[in-house]
């Protein structure tokens, strides 16, 4: 069973759920702003996300000639990245026409096991026919890496026509503390209104030194996907849904696309379901 639940439109208006024929037995997902896609198990959810990602990439290549994709690190998206490579249904993603950007990075060497790029390189770059000049790692060891990456983004996207000079797809995750990208609670880059990339310091995360796209960069994207799985994240999603947390408290609340779409991809556990022994949820 896979449910695709637009429960609010971009104006934030809540739409009636019952017209979408939602199975009564499925737990009610949190009321989040944007469209919500849920599946009982993480692998089914990944299927749905991958399908939509491929469609989106194909549409962009058809319309604009290329596709600008920004990926996050962390552990949640790793199975998705592997799936994109080995599942024949998703191999058709037009990598040759794709520019691959990194949403955020830990300030460690690119071959360090904590590097987001290392994981993305090992799961995708080494297995896709993406031209190397279209792969854009953040040189996170360089003390001016934020300025360099911003320049690279502006120059590369600047080659696209006006109105297309933005990222086409940004994949985000969410930490238990509500951080997204490397925008952590109560850190100054949350308030950034001009710069597209900033260095940050995460008191409670390892490694502390980070580099991250900012809200001005993320929120202009054509499509923002937030992938959240696992029971540990359920209470945080509930807090986001309650609607009274600020982005200083829960940075994920600062994800508000200016013109694009926001879609949450949630598995049953993230919606607060108790997993059964067969891997499905009650
Ligand atoms: C990072 C990420 C970060 C991540 C969340 C969730 O570098 O850590 O890009 O924003 O998406 O921390 O991480 P998990 O998927 O590991 O829970």
Short mmCIF file of C-alpha atoms and ligand atoms in Angstrom, two decimals:
data_model
loop_
_atom_site.label_atom_id
_atom_site.label_comp_id
_atom_site.label_asym_id
_atom_site.label_seq_id
_atom_site.Cartn_x
_atom_site.Cartn_y
_atom_site.Cartn_z
CA UNK A 1 0.00 0.00 0.00
CA UNK A 2 1.32 3.40 -0.93
CA UNK A 3 -0.46 6.60 -0.12
CA UNK A 4 0.08 9.92 -1.73
CA UNK A 5 -1.58 12.57 0.34
CA UNK A 6 -1.76 16.18 -0.62
CA UNK A 7 -3.22 17.54 2.60
CA UNK A 8 -2.35 21.18 2.21
CA UNK A 9 -1.80 23.29 -0.85
CA UNK A 10 0.97 25.86 -1.23
CA UNK A 11 -1.15 28.51 0.48
CA UNK A 12 -1.13 26.27 3.54
CA UNK A 13 -4.83 25.51 3.24
CA UNK A 14 -5.79 22.09 4.56
CA UNK A 15 -7.60 19.93 2.03
CA UNK A 16 -10.11 17.29 3.05
CA UNK A 17 -8.40 13.92 3.39
CA UNK A 18 -11.33 11.64 2.60
CA UNK A 19 -11.52 12.59 -1.07
CA UNK A 20 -8.19 10.83 -1.58
CA UNK A 21 -9.62 7.48 -0.50
CA UNK A 22 -7.19 6.96 2.34
CA UNK A 23 -7.30 3.59 4.01
CA UNK A 24 -8.77 4.02 7.50
CA UNK A 25 -6.31 1.54 8.93
CA UNK A 26 -3.35 3.64 7.96
CA UNK A 27 -2.28 6.00 10.73
CA UNK A 28 -2.95 9.65 10.14
CA UNK A 29 0.31 11.26 9.12
CA UNK A 30 1.26 14.57 10.72
CA UNK A 31 -0.29 17.69 9.16
CA UNK A 32 2.76 19.10 7.42
CA UNK A 33 2.83 21.98 4.97
CA UNK A 34 3.07 20.68 1.39
CA UNK A 35 2.29 17.30 -0.15
CA UNK A 36 2.82 14.15 1.89
CA UNK A 37 3.75 10.77 0.46
CA UNK A 38 3.70 7.88 2.89
CA UNK A 39 4.43 4.16 2.70
CA UNK A 40 4.49 1.60 5.49
CA UNK A 41 8.05 0.52 4.82
CA UNK A 42 11.11 2.59 3.97
CA UNK A 43 11.90 0.53 0.85
CA UNK A 44 8.40 1.14 -0.56
CA UNK A 45 8.80 4.81 0.18
CA UNK A 46 12.12 4.89 -1.63
CA UNK A 47 10.40 3.34 -4.64
CA UNK A 48 7.89 6.13 -4.74
CA UNK A 49 10.48 8.86 -4.26
CA UNK A 50 12.79 7.38 -6.90
CA UNK A 51 9.95 7.13 -9.40
CA UNK A 52 9.05 10.79 -8.93
CA UNK A 53 12.69 11.86 -9.01
CA UNK A 54 13.26 10.14 -12.37
CA UNK A 55 10.12 11.73 -13.78
CA UNK A 56 11.19 15.12 -12.55
CA UNK A 57 14.68 14.72 -14.03
CA UNK A 58 13.29 13.64 -17.39
CA UNK A 59 10.88 16.58 -17.48
CA UNK A 60 13.66 19.08 -16.67
CA UNK A 61 15.97 17.64 -19.32
CA UNK A 62 13.15 17.83 -21.86
CA UNK A 63 12.30 21.42 -20.93
CA UNK A 64 15.68 22.93 -20.07
CA UNK A 65 18.26 20.57 -21.54
CA UNK A 66 19.74 19.69 -18.15
CA UNK A 67 18.84 18.80 -14.56
CA UNK A 68 20.34 20.33 -11.41
CA UNK A 69 20.06 17.98 -8.46
CA UNK A 70 21.29 18.68 -4.90
CA UNK A 71 21.66 15.72 -2.55
CA UNK A 72 22.01 15.50 1.22
CA UNK A 73 24.18 13.17 3.22
CA UNK A 74 23.35 11.37 6.45
CA UNK A 75 22.26 7.76 6.68
CA UNK A 76 18.61 8.01 5.54
CA UNK A 77 19.16 8.55 1.79
CA UNK A 78 21.91 5.97 1.33
CA UNK A 79 19.51 3.11 0.40
CA UNK A 80 17.83 5.47 -2.09
CA UNK A 81 21.15 6.27 -3.76
CA UNK A 82 22.02 2.58 -4.03
CA UNK A 83 18.58 1.82 -5.41
CA UNK A 84 18.96 4.49 -8.10
CA UNK A 85 21.99 2.60 -9.33
CA UNK A 86 20.89 -1.04 -9.22
CA UNK A 87 17.15 -0.89 -9.95
CA UNK A 88 16.60 -1.00 -13.73
CA UNK A 89 13.44 1.13 -13.31
CA UNK A 90 15.53 4.01 -12.03
CA UNK A 91 18.72 3.56 -14.07
CA UNK A 92 17.11 5.67 -16.76
CA UNK A 93 17.64 8.86 -14.76
CA UNK A 94 19.45 11.07 -17.28
CA UNK A 95 22.77 11.33 -15.43
CA UNK A 96 24.62 12.52 -18.53
CA UNK A 97 22.49 15.68 -18.44
CA UNK A 98 22.55 16.01 -14.64
CA UNK A 99 24.58 18.39 -12.50
CA UNK A 100 25.07 16.90 -9.06
CA UNK A 101 25.35 19.35 -6.14
CA UNK A 102 25.83 18.70 -2.42
CA UNK A 103 23.37 20.30 0.03
CA UNK A 104 25.82 20.30 2.94
CA UNK A 105 29.13 18.88 3.97
CA UNK A 106 31.14 18.06 7.03
CA UNK A 107 34.50 19.89 7.04
CA UNK A 108 36.66 16.81 6.65
CA UNK A 109 38.73 15.51 3.72
CA UNK A 110 36.59 14.27 0.83
CA UNK A 111 37.72 10.69 1.39
CA UNK A 112 36.98 10.77 5.14
CA UNK A 113 34.30 8.29 6.12
CA UNK A 114 32.23 11.15 7.55
CA UNK A 115 32.22 13.07 4.27
CA UNK A 116 28.80 13.34 2.61
CA UNK A 117 30.47 13.53 -0.78
CA UNK A 118 32.37 10.31 -0.12
CA UNK A 119 29.07 8.47 0.44
CA UNK A 120 27.50 10.07 -2.65
CA UNK A 121 30.58 9.33 -4.73
CA UNK A 122 30.67 5.68 -3.65
CA UNK A 123 26.93 5.12 -4.14
CA UNK A 124 26.27 7.23 -7.25
CA UNK A 125 29.16 9.00 -8.95
CA UNK A 126 31.27 5.87 -9.41
CA UNK A 127 28.34 4.00 -10.95
CA UNK A 128 26.55 6.60 -13.07
CA UNK A 129 27.59 7.96 -16.46
CA UNK A 130 27.69 11.50 -15.11
CA UNK A 131 30.44 13.65 -16.64
CA UNK A 132 32.96 14.53 -13.92
CA UNK A 133 32.73 18.26 -14.66
CA UNK A 134 29.02 18.06 -13.73
CA UNK A 135 29.79 16.74 -10.25
CA UNK A 136 30.18 19.54 -7.70
CA UNK A 137 31.62 18.44 -4.33
CA UNK A 138 32.12 21.07 -1.63
CA UNK A 139 35.84 21.45 -0.90
CA UNK A 140 35.03 21.56 2.76
CA UNK A 141 38.62 21.73 3.98
CA UNK A 142 39.15 25.09 2.31
CA UNK A 143 38.39 27.88 4.83
CA UNK A 144 36.69 29.82 2.00
CA UNK A 145 34.75 26.83 0.70
CA UNK A 146 31.42 28.62 1.26
CA UNK A 147 32.38 31.50 -1.06
CA UNK A 148 33.87 29.15 -3.63
CA UNK A 149 30.76 26.94 -3.72
CA UNK A 150 28.44 29.93 -3.93
CA UNK A 151 30.47 31.23 -6.90
CA UNK A 152 30.31 27.85 -8.59
CA UNK A 153 26.53 27.71 -8.10
CA UNK A 154 25.96 31.24 -9.36
CA UNK A 155 28.19 30.77 -12.40
CA UNK A 156 26.87 27.35 -13.39
CA UNK A 157 23.21 28.17 -12.83
CA UNK A 158 23.79 31.56 -14.47
CA UNK A 159 24.33 29.75 -17.78
CA UNK A 160 20.74 28.64 -17.68
CA UNK A 161 18.03 30.95 -18.98
CA UNK A 162 16.44 33.45 -16.64
CA UNK A 163 13.75 31.78 -14.57
CA UNK A 164 15.60 28.51 -14.84
CA UNK A 165 18.59 29.73 -12.84
CA UNK A 166 17.79 27.66 -9.77
CA UNK A 167 18.15 24.11 -8.57
CA UNK A 168 15.58 21.72 -10.01
CA UNK A 169 15.49 19.26 -7.13
CA UNK A 170 16.80 19.40 -3.56
CA UNK A 171 16.71 16.32 -1.38
CA UNK A 172 16.72 17.10 2.33
CA UNK A 173 16.78 15.01 5.48
CA UNK A 174 15.84 15.98 9.01
CA UNK A 175 17.71 15.36 12.25
CA UNK A 176 15.97 14.48 15.52
CA UNK A 177 16.71 18.05 16.65
CA UNK A 178 14.88 19.38 13.59
CA UNK A 179 17.99 20.44 11.67
CA UNK A 180 18.05 20.14 7.93
CA UNK A 181 21.05 20.44 5.63
CA UNK A 182 23.67 21.72 8.13
CA UNK A 183 21.30 24.38 9.41
CA UNK A 184 21.20 23.63 13.12
CA UNK A 185 18.89 25.06 15.80
CA UNK A 186 19.78 28.57 16.93
CA UNK A 187 22.76 28.97 14.60
CA UNK A 188 23.33 32.21 12.77
CA UNK A 189 23.19 30.92 9.15
CA UNK A 190 19.49 30.20 9.75
CA UNK A 191 19.00 33.97 9.51
CA UNK A 192 20.92 34.34 6.26
CA UNK A 193 18.92 36.21 3.63
CA UNK A 194 21.50 36.83 0.87
CA UNK A 195 24.29 34.29 0.80
CA UNK A 196 23.61 30.93 -0.82
CA UNK A 197 26.20 28.91 1.09
CA UNK A 198 27.56 29.38 4.59
CA UNK A 199 29.97 27.78 7.01
CA UNK A 200 28.34 26.67 10.24
CA UNK A 201 29.27 25.28 13.63
CA UNK A 202 27.11 22.55 15.11
CA UNK A 203 27.58 22.40 18.86
CA UNK A 204 25.81 19.08 19.25
CA UNK A 205 26.78 17.31 16.05
CA UNK A 206 29.98 15.61 14.96
CA UNK A 207 31.98 16.91 13.23
CA UNK A 208 31.11 20.42 14.43
CA UNK A 209 32.42 22.30 11.40
CA UNK A 210 30.00 22.30 8.49
CA UNK A 211 29.28 23.98 5.21
CA UNK A 212 25.70 24.26 4.04
CA UNK A 213 23.31 25.67 1.47
CA UNK A 214 21.15 28.33 3.10
CA UNK A 215 17.40 28.91 2.94
CA UNK A 216 17.75 31.49 0.12
CA UNK A 217 19.32 28.72 -2.00
CA UNK A 218 17.11 25.84 -0.87
CA UNK A 219 13.81 27.70 -0.98
CA UNK A 220 14.16 28.83 -4.59
CA UNK A 221 14.41 25.23 -5.82
CA UNK A 222 11.78 23.96 -8.19
CA UNK A 223 11.13 20.86 -6.07
CA UNK A 224 12.10 20.12 -2.46
CA UNK A 225 11.83 16.56 -1.17
CA UNK A 226 12.20 15.89 2.55
CA UNK A 227 12.86 12.22 3.25
CA UNK A 228 12.23 11.14 6.85
CA UNK A 229 12.18 7.55 8.05
CA UNK A 230 12.29 5.80 11.41
CA UNK A 231 10.50 6.11 14.72
CA UNK A 232 13.13 8.40 16.28
CA UNK A 233 11.98 11.23 14.00
CA UNK A 234 8.24 10.84 14.73
CA UNK A 235 8.12 13.21 17.75
CA UNK A 236 10.01 15.88 15.76
CA UNK A 237 7.53 15.63 12.89
CA UNK A 238 4.70 16.00 15.42
CA UNK A 239 6.29 19.20 16.66
CA UNK A 240 6.62 20.51 13.10
CA UNK A 241 2.97 19.62 12.45
CA UNK A 242 1.83 21.42 15.61
CA UNK A 243 2.86 24.58 13.80
CA UNK A 244 4.04 26.59 16.79
CA UNK A 245 7.80 25.95 16.55
CA UNK A 246 10.01 28.61 14.98
CA UNK A 247 12.78 27.82 12.52
CA UNK A 248 15.27 28.80 15.23
CA UNK A 249 13.96 25.87 17.29
CA UNK A 250 13.29 23.49 14.40
CA UNK A 251 15.20 24.62 11.29
CA UNK A 252 13.18 22.30 9.04
CA UNK A 253 10.30 24.79 9.55
CA UNK A 254 12.33 27.27 7.47
CA UNK A 255 11.85 25.12 4.36
CA UNK A 256 9.25 27.16 2.51
CA UNK A 257 9.62 27.03 -1.27
CA UNK A 258 9.05 30.41 -2.89
CA UNK A 259 7.49 29.03 -6.04
CA UNK A 260 8.37 25.37 -6.06
CA UNK A 261 6.81 22.30 -4.52
CA UNK A 262 7.50 20.81 -1.10
CA UNK A 263 6.94 17.08 -0.72
CA UNK A 264 7.48 15.06 2.47
CA UNK A 265 8.28 11.36 2.06
CA UNK A 266 7.53 9.52 5.31
CA UNK A 267 7.57 5.87 6.27
CA UNK A 268 5.11 4.36 8.76
CA UNK A 269 7.55 4.59 11.67
CA UNK A 270 8.12 8.31 11.11
CA UNK A 271 4.32 8.70 11.19
CA UNK A 272 4.30 7.12 14.63
CA UNK A 273 3.40 3.54 13.69
CA UNK A 274 4.77 0.65 15.71
CA UNK A 275 6.71 -1.72 13.44
CA UNK A 276 5.56 -5.38 13.30
CA UNK A 277 8.03 -8.25 13.21
CA UNK A 278 7.42 -8.71 9.46
CA UNK A 279 8.74 -5.21 8.83
CA UNK A 280 5.33 -3.65 8.12
CA UNK A 281 3.65 -1.41 10.65
CA UNK A 282 0.48 -1.56 12.68
C1 LIG B 1 24.27 15.66 7.21
C2 LIG B 1 23.00 15.88 6.47
C3 LIG B 1 21.88 16.21 7.42
C4 LIG B 1 21.00 14.98 7.48
C5 LIG B 1 20.30 14.86 8.81
C6 LIG B 1 19.61 13.54 8.96
O1 LIG B 1 25.32 15.99 6.72
O2 LIG B 1 24.20 15.10 8.32
O3 LIG B 1 22.98 16.34 5.23
O4 LIG B 1 21.14 17.32 7.20
O5 LIG B 1 20.08 14.98 6.43
O6 LIG B 1 21.27 14.97 9.81
O7 LIG B 1 20.59 12.56 9.07
P1 LIG B 1 20.26 11.02 9.11
O8 LIG B 1 19.67 10.68 7.80
O9 LIG B 1 21.59 10.36 9.33
O10 LIG B 1 19.30 10.84 10.25
#
